[in-house]
Amino acid sequence: MTSASPLVAATDIARRDPQHGRWLLHPASLALHGGERLSITGPSGSGKSVFLRALALLDPLDGGHVEWHGKRVARAAIPRYRRSIAYIRQRPALLDGTVEDNLRYPFTLRAYRDLQFERERVASLALQAGRDNDFLDRRASELSGGEAQIAALIRVLQLDPEVLLLDEPTASLDPASSHAIEGLIGAWFDAGTARDTARASVWVSHDPAQAERMSERHLSMQAGVLDEAPLISLDRERATR
């Protein structure tokens, strides 16, 4: 069930290439409600990552605006907005040190000083992802690509964001790691539902089958243009492969 008013609403947000002036993202609008799981598919270079970063207000907009809980996000509110609207990129960077060092790092930042690190909680999240008890003690430099992505996802989930913007989080990962990450996202949604907490996600994927598993609403992107597309199109795309 989705909430009546959107958590996040983008109105005609747009991005240009700062060097050449061409449109990377043509004016795009989106309303994302609590309880909604959305996917975006499209070819490489079509602007999917550009759109997610613009929606997360990580890059300056060349047009349009973003509203959060019905209010336009002012410059001073961007740090709080980014705390709640979390962008998770493909192959995220980890710091030197252990997995636990990486999970503790956000709590050293001003935006999260009101929260406390809970080792039992992150250990439980790691267990949900099929990681052993020693996972938190492992060196980040020793992790496989899938394990590094799991650590990065736990680092975000422990902060209880309202919205996850997932930029191909399982690309180039083995099936077991991909399944673990999908499971973590599913558990995060279920936990929000159990606590009656509004949560939503946008999952960018090249895999139509995964997009269908991880969403109830589908958008497609071509040459920087965002379009609504029915989920049935994913079945057709698979059938033609």
Coordinates of C-alpha atoms in Angstrom, one line a residue:
M1 CA 0.0 0.0 0.0
T2 CA 1.4 3.4 -0.9
S3 CA 1.0 6.6 1.1
A4 CA -1.3 9.4 -0.1
S5 CA 1.3 12.0 -0.6
P6 CA 4.8 11.4 -2.1
L7 CA 7.9 11.1 0.0
V8 CA 9.9 12.7 -2.8
A9 CA 8.6 14.5 -5.9
A10 CA 10.8 15.7 -8.7
T11 CA 9.5 18.3 -11.1
D12 CA 11.3 18.7 -14.5
I13 CA 14.7 18.1 -13.0
A14 CA 17.4 18.3 -15.7
R15 CA 21.2 18.0 -16.2
R16 CA 23.5 19.3 -18.9
D17 CA 27.0 18.2 -19.7
P18 CA 29.0 21.1 -18.2
Q19 CA 31.6 21.0 -21.0
H20 CA 29.6 20.5 -24.1
G21 CA 26.1 21.7 -23.0
R22 CA 24.2 18.7 -24.3
W23 CA 21.4 17.3 -22.3
L24 CA 22.4 14.4 -20.1
L25 CA 18.9 14.3 -18.5
H26 CA 16.0 15.9 -20.2
P27 CA 13.4 17.5 -17.9
A28 CA 12.0 14.6 -15.9
S29 CA 9.3 14.4 -13.2
L30 CA 8.6 11.6 -10.7
A31 CA 6.5 11.2 -7.6
L32 CA 7.7 8.5 -5.2
H33 CA 5.3 7.4 -2.5
G34 CA 5.9 5.5 0.7
G35 CA 5.6 1.7 0.1
E36 CA 6.4 2.1 -3.6
R37 CA 9.1 0.0 -5.3
L38 CA 10.1 1.3 -8.7
S39 CA 12.6 0.1 -11.3
I40 CA 14.4 1.9 -14.2
T41 CA 15.9 0.0 -17.1
G42 CA 17.6 1.2 -20.2
P43 CA 20.9 0.9 -22.1
S44 CA 24.2 2.0 -20.8
G45 CA 24.7 5.8 -21.2
S46 CA 21.0 6.4 -21.3
G47 CA 21.1 8.7 -18.2
K48 CA 19.9 6.3 -15.4
S49 CA 22.7 7.2 -13.1
V50 CA 22.5 10.9 -13.9
F51 CA 18.8 10.8 -13.0
L52 CA 19.4 9.0 -9.6
R53 CA 22.2 11.4 -8.7
A54 CA 20.0 14.4 -9.6
L55 CA 17.1 13.0 -7.5
A56 CA 19.5 12.5 -4.6
L57 CA 20.7 16.1 -5.1
L58 CA 24.3 15.0 -5.3
D59 CA 24.8 17.0 -8.5
P60 CA 23.6 20.5 -9.3
L61 CA 20.4 20.7 -11.3
D62 CA 20.2 22.7 -14.5
G63 CA 16.4 22.9 -14.2
G64 CA 13.5 21.9 -12.1
H65 CA 13.3 21.2 -8.4
V66 CA 12.8 18.4 -5.8
E67 CA 10.3 18.3 -3.0
W68 CA 10.6 16.2 0.2
H69 CA 7.4 15.6 2.1
G70 CA 5.7 18.3 0.1
K71 CA 8.3 21.0 0.7
R72 CA 10.9 22.2 -1.8
V73 CA 14.3 21.2 -0.7
A74 CA 16.3 24.3 0.2
R75 CA 20.1 24.4 0.0
A76 CA 20.3 24.4 3.8
A77 CA 18.2 21.3 4.0
I78 CA 20.2 19.2 1.5
P79 CA 22.3 17.4 4.2
R80 CA 19.1 16.2 6.0
Y81 CA 17.6 15.3 2.7
R82 CA 20.6 13.2 1.7
R83 CA 20.5 11.4 5.1
S84 CA 16.9 10.2 4.3
I85 CA 17.3 9.7 0.5
A86 CA 20.3 7.4 0.2
Y87 CA 22.1 6.9 -3.1
I88 CA 24.0 3.5 -3.4
R89 CA 26.2 3.3 -6.4
Q90 CA 27.7 0.4 -8.2
R91 CA 31.1 -0.6 -6.7
P92 CA 31.1 1.8 -3.7
A93 CA 34.4 2.8 -2.2
L94 CA 35.3 1.4 1.2
L95 CA 37.8 2.9 3.7
D96 CA 41.0 1.2 4.8
G97 CA 40.4 -0.9 7.9
T98 CA 37.8 -3.5 8.9
V99 CA 34.2 -3.8 7.8
E100 CA 33.2 -2.6 11.3
D101 CA 35.4 0.5 10.8
N102 CA 33.5 1.2 7.7
L103 CA 30.2 0.7 9.4
R104 CA 31.1 3.0 12.2
Y105 CA 32.4 5.8 9.9
P106 CA 29.0 7.5 9.3
F107 CA 28.6 8.1 13.0
T108 CA 31.7 10.3 13.0
L109 CA 29.9 12.7 10.6
R110 CA 27.9 15.7 11.9
A111 CA 24.7 14.6 10.1
Y112 CA 24.6 11.4 12.2
R113 CA 25.9 12.5 15.5
D114 CA 22.5 11.9 17.1
L115 CA 22.7 8.2 16.3
Q116 CA 24.7 5.4 17.8
F117 CA 26.4 2.5 16.2
E118 CA 24.8 -0.8 17.1
R119 CA 27.1 -3.8 16.5
E120 CA 24.4 -6.4 17.2
R121 CA 22.1 -4.8 14.6
V122 CA 24.7 -4.7 11.8
A123 CA 25.8 -8.2 12.7
S124 CA 22.2 -9.3 12.3
L125 CA 22.0 -7.6 8.9
A126 CA 25.3 -9.3 7.8
L127 CA 23.8 -12.7 8.9
Q128 CA 20.7 -12.0 6.8
A129 CA 23.1 -11.5 3.9
G130 CA 24.7 -14.9 4.6
R131 CA 27.9 -13.5 6.0
D132 CA 29.7 -15.4 8.8
N133 CA 30.2 -14.0 12.3
D134 CA 33.7 -12.8 11.5
F135 CA 32.5 -10.6 8.6
L136 CA 32.7 -7.4 10.7
D137 CA 36.3 -8.1 11.6
R138 CA 37.5 -8.7 8.1
R139 CA 39.7 -6.2 6.3
A140 CA 37.9 -4.2 3.6
S141 CA 40.8 -4.8 1.2
E142 CA 40.2 -8.6 1.5
L143 CA 36.5 -8.5 0.5
S144 CA 35.2 -9.7 -2.9
G145 CA 33.1 -7.3 -5.0
G146 CA 29.9 -8.9 -3.7
E147 CA 31.0 -8.7 0.0
A148 CA 32.1 -5.0 -0.5
Q149 CA 28.7 -4.2 -1.9
I150 CA 27.0 -6.0 1.0
A151 CA 29.1 -4.0 3.5
A152 CA 28.3 -0.7 1.7
L153 CA 24.6 -1.6 1.8
I154 CA 24.6 -2.4 5.5
R155 CA 26.4 0.9 6.1
V156 CA 23.4 2.7 4.6
L157 CA 20.6 0.5 6.0
Q158 CA 21.7 0.9 9.6
L159 CA 21.0 4.6 9.2
D160 CA 17.3 4.0 8.5
P161 CA 16.8 6.0 5.3
E162 CA 13.3 6.6 3.9
V163 CA 14.3 6.0 0.3
L164 CA 17.0 3.9 -1.4
L165 CA 18.2 4.9 -4.8
L166 CA 20.0 1.8 -6.0
D167 CA 22.3 2.2 -9.0
E168 CA 22.8 -1.3 -10.4
P169 CA 23.9 -2.6 -7.0
T170 CA 24.3 -6.2 -8.2
A171 CA 26.0 -5.5 -11.6
S172 CA 29.0 -7.9 -12.2
L173 CA 28.3 -9.8 -9.0
D174 CA 27.9 -13.5 -8.6
P175 CA 24.3 -14.9 -8.3
A176 CA 24.8 -15.6 -4.5
S177 CA 25.8 -12.0 -3.8
S178 CA 23.1 -10.6 -5.9
H179 CA 20.5 -12.8 -4.1
A180 CA 21.9 -11.6 -0.7
I181 CA 21.6 -8.0 -1.7
E182 CA 18.0 -8.5 -3.0
G183 CA 17.2 -10.2 0.3
L184 CA 18.6 -7.3 2.3
I185 CA 16.4 -4.8 0.4
G186 CA 13.4 -7.0 0.9
A187 CA 14.0 -7.3 4.6
W188 CA 14.5 -3.5 4.9
F189 CA 11.1 -3.0 3.2
D190 CA 9.4 -5.6 5.4
A191 CA 10.8 -4.0 8.6
G192 CA 9.4 -0.6 7.5
T193 CA 6.0 -2.1 6.9
A194 CA 6.1 -3.8 10.3
R195 CA 6.8 -0.5 12.0
D196 CA 4.4 1.4 9.8
T197 CA 7.3 3.4 8.4
A198 CA 7.0 4.9 4.9
R199 CA 9.8 3.6 2.7
A200 CA 10.4 3.5 -1.0
S201 CA 13.1 2.4 -3.5
V202 CA 14.2 3.0 -7.0
W203 CA 16.3 0.2 -8.5
V204 CA 18.3 0.7 -11.7
S205 CA 19.0 -2.6 -13.4
H206 CA 20.1 -3.9 -16.8
D207 CA 18.3 -7.2 -16.0
P208 CA 14.5 -7.1 -16.8
A209 CA 13.9 -10.2 -14.6
Q210 CA 15.5 -8.5 -11.6
A211 CA 13.6 -5.3 -12.3
E212 CA 10.4 -7.2 -12.2
R213 CA 11.3 -9.0 -8.9
M214 CA 12.4 -5.8 -7.2
S215 CA 9.6 -3.4 -8.3
E216 CA 5.9 -3.0 -8.8
R217 CA 6.3 0.0 -11.2
H218 CA 8.6 0.3 -14.1
L219 CA 10.2 3.2 -15.9
S220 CA 12.5 3.1 -18.9
M221 CA 15.2 5.6 -20.0
Q222 CA 16.5 6.3 -23.5
A223 CA 18.9 9.1 -24.4
G224 CA 18.2 11.0 -21.2
V225 CA 14.4 10.8 -21.5
L226 CA 12.5 9.1 -18.7
D227 CA 9.3 7.3 -19.6
E228 CA 6.7 5.2 -17.8
A229 CA 6.6 1.6 -19.1
P230 CA 4.3 -1.3 -18.0
L231 CA 5.9 -4.2 -16.3
I232 CA 4.6 -6.5 -19.0
S233 CA 7.2 -5.1 -21.3
L234 CA 9.8 -6.9 -19.2
D235 CA 8.3 -10.2 -20.0
R236 CA 8.3 -9.4 -23.7
E237 CA 12.0 -8.3 -23.5
R238 CA 13.0 -11.6 -21.9
A239 CA 11.0 -13.5 -24.5
T240 CA 13.0 -11.9 -27.3
R241 CA 16.4 -12.7 -25.9

